Amino acid sequence: MSVVMKFGGSSVADAECMRQVATLVERALPEAPVVVLSAMGKTTDALFRAARAALEGRLDVAREEAKAVAARHHEAARGLFDGQPPEELERGLAQRFDELDRIFQGLALLGELSPRSMDAIAARGELLSTTLFAAYFRARSPHSQWFDAREVVRTDSAHGSAQPRVELVRALVRGKLAPLLRAGRAIVTQGYIGADESGATTTLGRGGSDWSASLLGAALGAREVQIWTDVEGVYTADPRLAARAEPIAELSFAEAAELAAFGAKVLHPATIQPAVEADIPVTVRHTLRPAGRFTTIRGQSSGARAVTAIAMRGPVHVLTVTSSRMLAQAGFLARLFEVFRERGVSVDLVATAEVSVSLTVEADAPLDDLVAAISPFARCDVSRDRAIVAVVGERLRNTPGVSARALDALASFHVEMLSMGANEINLSVVLERSAAPAALAALHARFFERAS
């Protein structure tokens, strides 16, 4: 049974980082690892800048950006091969950059940058990093090989945010990739990229490399999908706000999704859903601390704790809508939420009373427009620059006393709104944004630090 190992841009940022990745992959060779790589750090952003410059007719600027990207890759190649990269690798890298230059020339000539062209450009980052790493790793493990993810990651044609065709991916993986797997061999492939039915390159959008790893892991029935990054998993709180925060040993998928909604940036839960649905554990590990702590994400948590983490998101705004018409009147809330639907505004927390309802919206919501639309049928008061602090845990609903302990920890804070999430795995409070970091620290101390 194979293991899928995904490494992000910071893990393959230079020759030293790639050597560390190679060491980790080498240790996993008995498990026939599938190695999924992102582009070298900052490469994708540079390619986007170059594409925009070429579109504007500034071909010289585009070429300078590409030249800088090329220099980083050639420098890494020299570092990996003690100053003497194989001619085959040098030719391979040069070919990738020649292809890129031809694309930029076309953009400058036509003055048009389609989403399809942007995907073709963005994909170069992953193709470059894997070309480089595969060449180096073959020097350490001659039977290992490079594999083009576009052969198996079949998607729709929504360039920039393509959706995988999961059943087709599974069939292609089992037909083309699985037969290559064997103990002692690593398969090096790309995250983030795929291809549509016509063969055009596509990209998966936000969290695309994690998604690629999860899709491949699910299709292969892997033992584990490993997400290697620059942190030791998901923490009990932001360590910048709670100095004694620690990695969480195990998370449920629902808890991971809730924490991501509150700003945890380690991964986006939707991207690991294929693996979770296939009952394959996903672990989040630190590339430079492979023997350190890590987080395992499963469909259901087996832990007995009531609270898993404390999270915070802000700024948000609170709208309090008041009207005597709410009292025993059917349809009032439907009319109110129609205002938000028409403007494409997502409502997060909601708390209701007999004649009022309070709700939170993101900082970029069109507040003046919302107030104007609500005013004909209710009074609408706005509290700006607030933050949400949440106590997250899958067993909140079944653990008496959690709310009392949370409110006790917040006794010295002015809590403006209190809400239990609809899925009952988060207890959220709203308060002024300036007070939120201290409130988070107080909650973390109450639930995690007194017992230590």
PDB file of C-alpha atoms in Angstrom, residues 318-321 339-340 343 366-384:
ATOM      1  CA  VAL A 318     -22.543  43.137  13.139  1.00  0.00           C
ATOM      2  CA  LEU A 319     -25.952  44.169  11.858  1.00  0.00           C
ATOM      3  CA  THR A 320     -28.751  44.277  14.424  1.00  0.00           C
ATOM      4  CA  VAL A 321     -32.175  44.393  12.800  1.00  0.00           C
ATOM      5  CA  VAL A 339     -31.784  41.250   1.040  1.00  0.00           C
ATOM      6  CA  PHE A 340     -28.475  39.458   1.592  1.00  0.00           C
ATOM      7  CA  ARG A 343     -26.468  41.162  -2.998  1.00  0.00           C
ATOM      8  CA  PRO A 366     -21.751  46.659   1.193  1.00  0.00           C
ATOM      9  CA  LEU A 367     -23.040  48.003   4.497  1.00  0.00           C
ATOM     10  CA  ASP A 368     -24.685  51.196   3.208  1.00  0.00           C
ATOM     11  CA  ASP A 369     -26.551  49.252   0.545  1.00  0.00           C
ATOM     12  CA  LEU A 370     -27.700  46.632   3.057  1.00  0.00           C
ATOM     13  CA  VAL A 371     -28.924  49.226   5.534  1.00  0.00           C
ATOM     14  CA  ALA A 372     -30.787  51.105   2.800  1.00  0.00           C
ATOM     15  CA  ALA A 373     -32.509  47.910   1.664  1.00  0.00           C
ATOM     16  CA  ILE A 374     -33.512  46.882   5.197  1.00  0.00           C
ATOM     17  CA  SER A 375     -34.620  50.311   6.451  1.00  0.00           C
ATOM     18  CA  PRO A 376     -38.071  50.320   4.755  1.00  0.00           C
ATOM     19  CA  PHE A 377     -39.224  47.429   6.944  1.00  0.00           C
ATOM     20  CA  ALA A 378     -36.925  47.462  10.015  1.00  0.00           C
ATOM     21  CA  ARG A 379     -34.353  49.484  11.897  1.00  0.00           C
ATOM     22  CA  CYS A 380     -30.806  48.396  11.176  1.00  0.00           C
ATOM     23  CA  ASP A 381     -27.904  49.290  13.491  1.00  0.00           C
ATOM     24  CA  VAL A 382     -24.319  48.537  12.487  1.00  0.00           C
ATOM     25  CA  SER A 383     -21.384  47.754  14.765  1.00  0.00           C
ATOM     26  CA  ARG A 384     -18.175  47.890  12.770  1.00  0.00           C
TER      27      ARG A 384
END
